[in-house]
CSV table of C-alpha atoms and ligand atoms in Angstrom, one decimal:
chain,number,residue,atom,x,y,z
A,210,UNK,CA,0.0,0.0,0.0
A,211,UNK,CA,2.8,2.3,1.0
A,212,UNK,CA,4.7,1.4,-2.1
A,213,UNK,CA,1.7,1.9,-4.3
A,214,UNK,CA,1.1,5.3,-2.7
A,215,UNK,CA,4.7,6.3,-3.4
A,216,UNK,CA,4.5,5.1,-7.0
A,217,UNK,CA,1.4,7.1,-7.4
A,218,UNK,CA,3.0,10.1,-5.8
A,219,UNK,CA,6.0,9.8,-8.1
A,220,UNK,CA,3.9,9.4,-11.2
A,221,UNK,CA,1.9,12.4,-10.1
A,222,UNK,CA,5.1,14.4,-9.6
A,223,UNK,CA,6.3,13.4,-13.1
A,224,UNK,CA,3.0,14.3,-14.6
A,225,UNK,CA,3.2,17.7,-12.9
A,226,UNK,CA,6.7,18.2,-14.1
A,227,UNK,CA,5.9,17.3,-17.7
A,228,UNK,CA,2.8,19.5,-17.7
A,229,UNK,CA,4.8,22.4,-16.3
A,230,UNK,CA,7.5,21.7,-18.9
A,231,UNK,CA,5.0,21.8,-21.7
A,232,UNK,CA,3.4,25.0,-20.3
A,233,UNK,CA,6.8,26.6,-20.0
A,234,UNK,CA,7.6,25.9,-23.6
A,235,UNK,CA,4.3,27.3,-24.7
A,236,UNK,CA,4.5,30.3,-22.4
A,237,UNK,CA,7.6,31.5,-24.3
A,238,UNK,CA,5.5,32.0,-27.4
A,239,UNK,CA,2.9,34.2,-25.6
A,240,UNK,CA,3.3,37.9,-26.1
A,241,UNK,CA,3.8,40.1,-23.1
A,242,UNK,CA,0.7,42.3,-23.8
A,243,UNK,CA,-0.1,44.9,-21.1
A,244,UNK,CA,-3.8,44.2,-21.4
A,245,UNK,CA,-3.7,40.6,-20.1
A,246,UNK,CA,-4.8,41.1,-16.5
A,247,UNK,CA,-7.5,43.6,-17.2
A,248,UNK,CA,-9.0,41.5,-20.0
A,249,UNK,CA,-8.8,38.3,-18.0
A,250,UNK,CA,-10.5,40.1,-15.1
A,251,UNK,CA,-13.4,41.4,-17.1
A,252,UNK,CA,-14.0,38.2,-18.9
A,253,UNK,CA,-13.4,35.6,-16.1
A,254,UNK,CA,-13.3,37.1,-12.6
A,255,UNK,CA,-16.5,36.8,-10.5
A,256,UNK,CA,-15.1,39.9,-8.7
A,257,UNK,CA,-15.9,41.9,-11.9
A,258,UNK,CA,-19.2,40.2,-12.5
A,259,UNK,CA,-20.5,40.8,-9.0
A,260,UNK,CA,-19.4,44.4,-9.2
A,261,UNK,CA,-21.3,45.1,-12.4
A,262,UNK,CA,-24.3,43.2,-11.1
A,263,UNK,CA,-24.3,45.2,-7.9
A,264,UNK,CA,-24.2,48.5,-9.8
A,265,UNK,CA,-27.3,47.5,-11.9
A,266,UNK,CA,-29.0,46.5,-8.6
A,267,UNK,CA,-28.2,50.0,-7.3
A,268,UNK,CA,-29.5,51.5,-10.6
A,269,UNK,CA,-32.9,49.9,-10.0
A,270,UNK,CA,-33.1,51.6,-6.5
A,271,UNK,CA,-32.1,54.9,-8.0
A,272,UNK,CA,-34.6,54.5,-10.8
A,273,UNK,CA,-37.5,54.3,-8.3
A,274,UNK,CA,-36.1,57.3,-6.4
A,275,UNK,CA,-35.9,59.3,-9.6
A,276,UNK,CA,-39.4,58.4,-10.7
A,277,UNK,CA,-40.8,59.6,-7.3
A,278,UNK,CA,-38.9,62.9,-7.5
A,279,UNK,CA,-40.0,65.0,-10.5
A,280,UNK,CA,-37.2,67.5,-10.0
A,281,UNK,CA,-34.6,64.7,-10.5
A,282,UNK,CA,-32.5,64.7,-13.7
A,283,UNK,CA,-29.3,63.0,-14.6
A,284,UNK,CA,-28.4,65.2,-17.6
A,285,UNK,CA,-26.4,68.4,-17.2
A,286,UNK,CA,-28.0,69.4,-20.5
A,287,UNK,CA,-31.5,69.2,-19.0
A,288,UNK,CA,-32.8,72.7,-18.2
A,289,UNK,CA,-36.1,74.5,-18.2
A,290,UNK,CA,-39.5,72.8,-17.7
A,291,UNK,CA,-38.6,69.2,-17.8
A,292,UNK,CA,-40.6,67.9,-14.8
A,293,UNK,CA,-43.5,66.6,-16.8
A,294,UNK,CA,-41.6,65.1,-19.7
A,295,UNK,CA,-41.7,61.3,-20.0
A,296,UNK,CA,-38.9,59.5,-18.2
A,297,UNK,CA,-35.9,57.9,-19.9
A,298,UNK,CA,-32.6,56.4,-19.0
A,299,UNK,CA,-29.4,56.8,-21.1
A,300,UNK,CA,-27.1,53.8,-21.3
A,301,UNK,CA,-23.8,53.6,-23.1
A,302,UNK,CA,-23.4,50.3,-24.9
A,303,UNK,CA,-19.8,49.0,-25.0
A,304,UNK,CA,-18.7,47.6,-21.6
A,305,UNK,CA,-21.9,49.1,-20.0
A,306,UNK,CA,-24.5,46.9,-21.7
A,307,UNK,CA,-22.5,44.7,-24.1
A,308,UNK,CA,-19.4,42.8,-23.1
A,309,UNK,CA,-16.8,42.8,-25.8
A,310,UNK,CA,-14.1,40.9,-23.9
A,311,UNK,CA,-13.6,38.4,-26.8
A,312,UNK,CA,-12.4,41.3,-29.0
A,313,UNK,CA,-10.1,42.5,-26.2
A,314,UNK,CA,-8.9,38.9,-25.7
A,315,UNK,CA,-8.0,38.7,-29.4
A,316,UNK,CA,-6.0,41.9,-29.0
A,317,UNK,CA,-4.1,40.4,-26.0
A,318,UNK,CA,-3.5,37.0,-27.5
A,319,UNK,CA,-2.3,38.3,-30.9
A,320,UNK,CA,-0.6,41.4,-29.4
A,321,UNK,CA,-2.7,43.7,-31.6
A,322,UNK,CA,-4.2,47.1,-30.9
A,323,UNK,CA,-7.7,48.6,-31.3
A,324,UNK,CA,-8.4,49.5,-34.9
A,325,UNK,CA,-11.7,50.2,-36.7
A,326,UNK,CA,-10.6,47.7,-39.4
A,327,UNK,CA,-10.9,44.9,-36.9
A,328,UNK,CA,-13.5,46.3,-34.6
A,329,UNK,CA,-16.2,46.6,-37.4
A,330,UNK,CA,-15.9,42.9,-38.3
A,331,UNK,CA,-16.2,42.1,-34.6
A,332,UNK,CA,-19.4,44.2,-34.3
A,333,UNK,CA,-20.7,42.5,-37.4
A,334,UNK,CA,-20.1,39.1,-35.9
A,335,UNK,CA,-22.7,40.0,-33.2
A,336,UNK,CA,-20.9,38.1,-30.6
A,337,UNK,CA,-20.8,40.7,-27.9
A,338,UNK,CA,-22.0,39.3,-24.6
A,339,UNK,CA,-24.2,40.6,-21.7
A,340,UNK,CA,-22.8,42.7,-18.9
A,341,UNK,CA,-24.2,41.2,-15.7
A,342,UNK,CA,-27.3,42.9,-14.5
A,343,UNK,CA,-27.9,45.0,-17.6
A,344,UNK,CA,-30.8,42.9,-19.0
A,345,UNK,CA,-32.6,42.8,-15.6
A,346,UNK,CA,-32.2,46.6,-15.3
A,347,UNK,CA,-33.3,47.5,-18.8
A,348,UNK,CA,-36.4,45.3,-18.5
A,349,UNK,CA,-37.1,46.7,-15.0
A,350,UNK,CA,-37.0,50.2,-16.5
A,351,UNK,CA,-39.5,49.2,-19.3
A,352,UNK,CA,-41.8,47.7,-16.6
A,353,UNK,CA,-41.8,51.1,-14.9
A,354,UNK,CA,-42.7,53.0,-18.1
A,355,UNK,CA,-39.2,54.3,-18.6
A,356,UNK,CA,-37.8,54.7,-22.1
A,357,UNK,CA,-34.5,52.9,-22.6
A,358,UNK,CA,-32.1,54.9,-24.8
A,359,UNK,CA,-28.6,53.8,-25.9
A,360,UNK,CA,-26.0,56.5,-26.7
A,361,UNK,CA,-23.0,54.8,-28.2
A,362,UNK,CA,-19.8,55.7,-30.1
A,363,UNK,CA,-20.3,52.7,-32.4
A,364,UNK,CA,-20.6,54.2,-35.9
A,365,UNK,CA,-23.6,54.5,-38.2
A,366,UNK,CA,-22.5,51.6,-40.4
A,367,UNK,CA,-22.4,49.4,-37.3
A,368,UNK,CA,-25.9,50.2,-36.1
A,369,UNK,CA,-27.8,47.4,-37.7
A,370,UNK,CA,-25.5,44.7,-36.3
A,371,UNK,CA,-25.5,46.5,-32.9
A,372,UNK,CA,-29.3,46.5,-32.8
A,373,UNK,CA,-29.3,42.8,-33.8
A,374,UNK,CA,-26.8,41.9,-31.1
A,375,UNK,CA,-28.9,43.7,-28.5
A,376,UNK,CA,-32.2,42.1,-29.6
A,377,UNK,CA,-30.5,38.6,-29.6
A,378,UNK,CA,-30.5,38.8,-25.8
A,379,UNK,CA,-33.8,40.5,-25.4
A,380,UNK,CA,-32.7,44.0,-24.6
A,381,UNK,CA,-35.5,46.5,-25.2
A,382,UNK,CA,-34.9,48.3,-28.5
A,383,UNK,CA,-38.0,50.3,-29.2
A,384,UNK,CA,-38.9,51.0,-32.8
A,385,UNK,CA,-41.5,53.9,-32.3
A,386,UNK,CA,-38.6,56.3,-32.0
A,387,UNK,CA,-34.8,56.2,-32.4
A,388,UNK,CA,-33.4,54.7,-29.2
A,389,UNK,CA,-30.0,53.8,-30.5
A,390,UNK,CA,-28.1,57.0,-31.0
A,391,UNK,CA,-24.7,56.2,-32.7
A,392,UNK,CA,-21.9,58.3,-33.8
A,393,UNK,CA,-22.3,60.0,-37.2
A,394,UNK,CA,-25.9,59.1,-37.6
A,395,UNK,CA,-26.6,62.8,-38.0
A,396,UNK,CA,-24.3,65.6,-39.1
A,397,UNK,CA,-24.2,67.1,-35.6
A,398,UNK,CA,-23.4,63.7,-34.1
A,399,UNK,CA,-20.1,63.2,-36.0
A,400,UNK,CA,-18.0,63.7,-32.9
A,401,UNK,CA,-17.4,61.1,-30.2
A,402,UNK,CA,-18.5,63.8,-27.7
A,403,UNK,CA,-22.0,62.7,-26.6
A,404,UNK,CA,-23.3,66.1,-25.5
A,405,UNK,CA,-25.2,66.8,-28.8
A,406,UNK,CA,-26.9,63.4,-28.5
A,407,UNK,CA,-27.8,64.0,-24.8
A,408,UNK,CA,-29.3,67.3,-25.9
A,409,UNK,CA,-31.5,65.5,-28.4
A,410,UNK,CA,-32.7,63.2,-25.6
A,411,UNK,CA,-33.5,65.9,-23.1
A,412,UNK,CA,-35.6,67.7,-25.7
A,413,UNK,CA,-38.2,65.0,-25.3
A,414,UNK,CA,-37.5,63.2,-22.0
A,415,UNK,CA,-36.6,63.7,-18.4
A,416,UNK,CA,-33.4,61.7,-18.0
A,417,UNK,CA,-33.5,59.7,-14.8
A,418,UNK,CA,-30.1,58.0,-14.9
A,419,UNK,CA,-27.0,57.8,-17.1
A,420,UNK,CA,-24.9,54.6,-17.1
A,421,UNK,CA,-21.5,54.2,-18.6
A,422,UNK,CA,-17.9,53.1,-18.3
A,423,UNK,CA,-16.2,56.3,-19.5
A,424,UNK,CA,-16.2,59.9,-18.3
A,425,UNK,CA,-17.6,61.0,-21.6
A,426,UNK,CA,-20.8,58.9,-21.0
A,427,UNK,CA,-21.8,61.6,-18.4
A,428,UNK,CA,-20.1,64.8,-19.4
A,429,UNK,CA,-17.6,66.0,-22.1
A,430,UNK,CA,-15.8,68.2,-19.5
A,431,UNK,CA,-12.1,67.2,-19.6
A,432,UNK,CA,-12.7,63.8,-21.1
A,433,UNK,CA,-9.6,64.2,-23.2
A,434,UNK,CA,-7.8,66.2,-20.5
A,435,UNK,CA,-4.9,65.3,-18.3
A,436,UNK,CA,-5.3,63.0,-15.3
A,437,UNK,CA,-5.4,66.0,-12.9
A,438,UNK,CA,-8.0,67.8,-15.1
A,439,UNK,CA,-10.1,64.7,-15.2
A,440,UNK,CA,-9.9,64.5,-11.4
A,441,UNK,CA,-11.3,68.0,-11.2
A,442,UNK,CA,-14.3,66.9,-13.2
A,443,UNK,CA,-14.8,63.8,-11.0
A,444,UNK,CA,-14.8,66.0,-7.9
A,445,UNK,CA,-17.0,68.7,-9.5
A,446,UNK,CA,-19.8,66.1,-9.9
A,447,UNK,CA,-19.1,64.1,-6.8
A,448,UNK,CA,-22.7,64.3,-5.6
A,449,UNK,CA,-23.9,62.5,-8.8
A,450,UNK,CA,-21.8,59.4,-8.7
A,451,UNK,CA,-23.8,56.4,-7.5
A,452,UNK,CA,-27.0,58.5,-7.7
A,453,UNK,CA,-27.9,60.0,-11.1
A,454,UNK,CA,-24.6,58.6,-12.7
A,455,UNK,CA,-23.6,55.0,-12.5
A,456,UNK,CA,-20.0,54.2,-13.6
A,457,UNK,CA,-18.9,50.7,-14.5
A,458,UNK,CA,-15.4,49.5,-14.2
A,459,UNK,CA,-13.4,49.1,-17.5
A,460,UNK,CA,-9.7,48.6,-17.0
A,461,UNK,CA,-9.2,47.4,-20.6
A,462,UNK,CA,-9.6,50.7,-22.5
A,463,UNK,CA,-11.0,54.2,-22.2
A,464,UNK,CA,-10.2,57.8,-22.3
A,465,UNK,CA,-8.4,57.4,-18.9
A,466,UNK,CA,-5.7,55.6,-20.9
A,467,UNK,CA,-5.5,58.5,-23.4
A,468,UNK,CA,-5.0,60.8,-20.4
A,469,UNK,CA,-2.2,58.6,-19.1
A,470,UNK,CA,-0.3,58.7,-22.4
A,471,UNK,CA,-1.0,62.3,-23.4
A,472,UNK,CA,-3.4,60.9,-26.1
A,473,UNK,CA,-0.3,59.7,-28.0
A,474,UNK,CA,-1.9,56.5,-29.3
A,475,UNK,CA,0.9,56.0,-31.9
A,476,UNK,CA,3.5,55.6,-29.1
A,477,UNK,CA,5.0,52.1,-28.8
A,478,UNK,CA,4.0,49.8,-25.9
A,479,UNK,CA,7.2,50.5,-24.0
A,480,UNK,CA,6.7,54.2,-24.5
A,481,UNK,CA,3.1,54.0,-23.2
A,482,UNK,CA,4.4,51.9,-20.2
A,483,UNK,CA,7.0,54.6,-19.4
A,484,UNK,CA,4.5,57.4,-19.5
A,485,UNK,CA,2.2,55.5,-17.1
A,486,UNK,CA,5.1,54.8,-14.8
A,487,UNK,CA,6.0,58.5,-14.8
A,488,UNK,CA,2.5,59.4,-13.5
A,489,UNK,CA,2.1,56.7,-10.9
A,490,UNK,CA,3.0,57.4,-7.3
A,491,UNK,CA,5.1,54.7,-5.9
A,492,UNK,CA,6.4,53.8,-2.4
A,493,UNK,CA,10.1,54.1,-2.2
A,494,UNK,CA,10.4,50.5,-0.9
A,495,UNK,CA,11.7,49.0,2.4
A,496,UNK,CA,14.6,50.9,4.1
B,690,LIG,MG1,-18.5,52.1,-23.2
């Protein structure tokens, strides 16, 4: 029995060694892409899923509060006599409603970078997934008589596939009026800045909540600014976070990264890494 156990243990050790050996050989071929941890986390970590789900649970509570308070609005663009307008919520799409982690995983695995040449075919594949809690929230909003409006920087030629991807999961996509406001759909919507599209929404609705993963999903103030300028915007609207404005985590991409690299997207990976290191505050280490 003892001997058998030892043999088994030895065989097990050999198997571990061989597996480790194979993994090591393979690992040498894997590119050292800086997006690995963030992409892995968003796609696979329950810590991310629970976080997103919790934010959508919070959004339902805030929705009820907003419905009960006619003076409540989530849009800085909303002025004048809006109290009696029908209620709506504005949601960003990418990494707010739809999960594009397979595209990010492709970037990491192949050591690529974002490009519209590869992004459009991904959108057309209609393989984006569901951000946890988003389906429940949008259906809850509809059940309360609230219009669900998507404001996305996906482009006009990507709208049909985007609508199909949303409908595939059962997201509300009303047809009586345009509820998917994408970039370039109108002349005045050519910019990635979302203010003109928010202005179009507030013309007809009282906006109860805004949900997004990027500063620009809430305001265009300092979206492309430096980290310290963006911090000013964050502080200026402190009272809105978690109330009228719900921000989702997205460590894989965003205007925060542009701020970190002075919007120099053409810089090499090592140059981008150096710029991020230069901004980070670090402990001097043990004495
Ligand atoms: Mg987004």
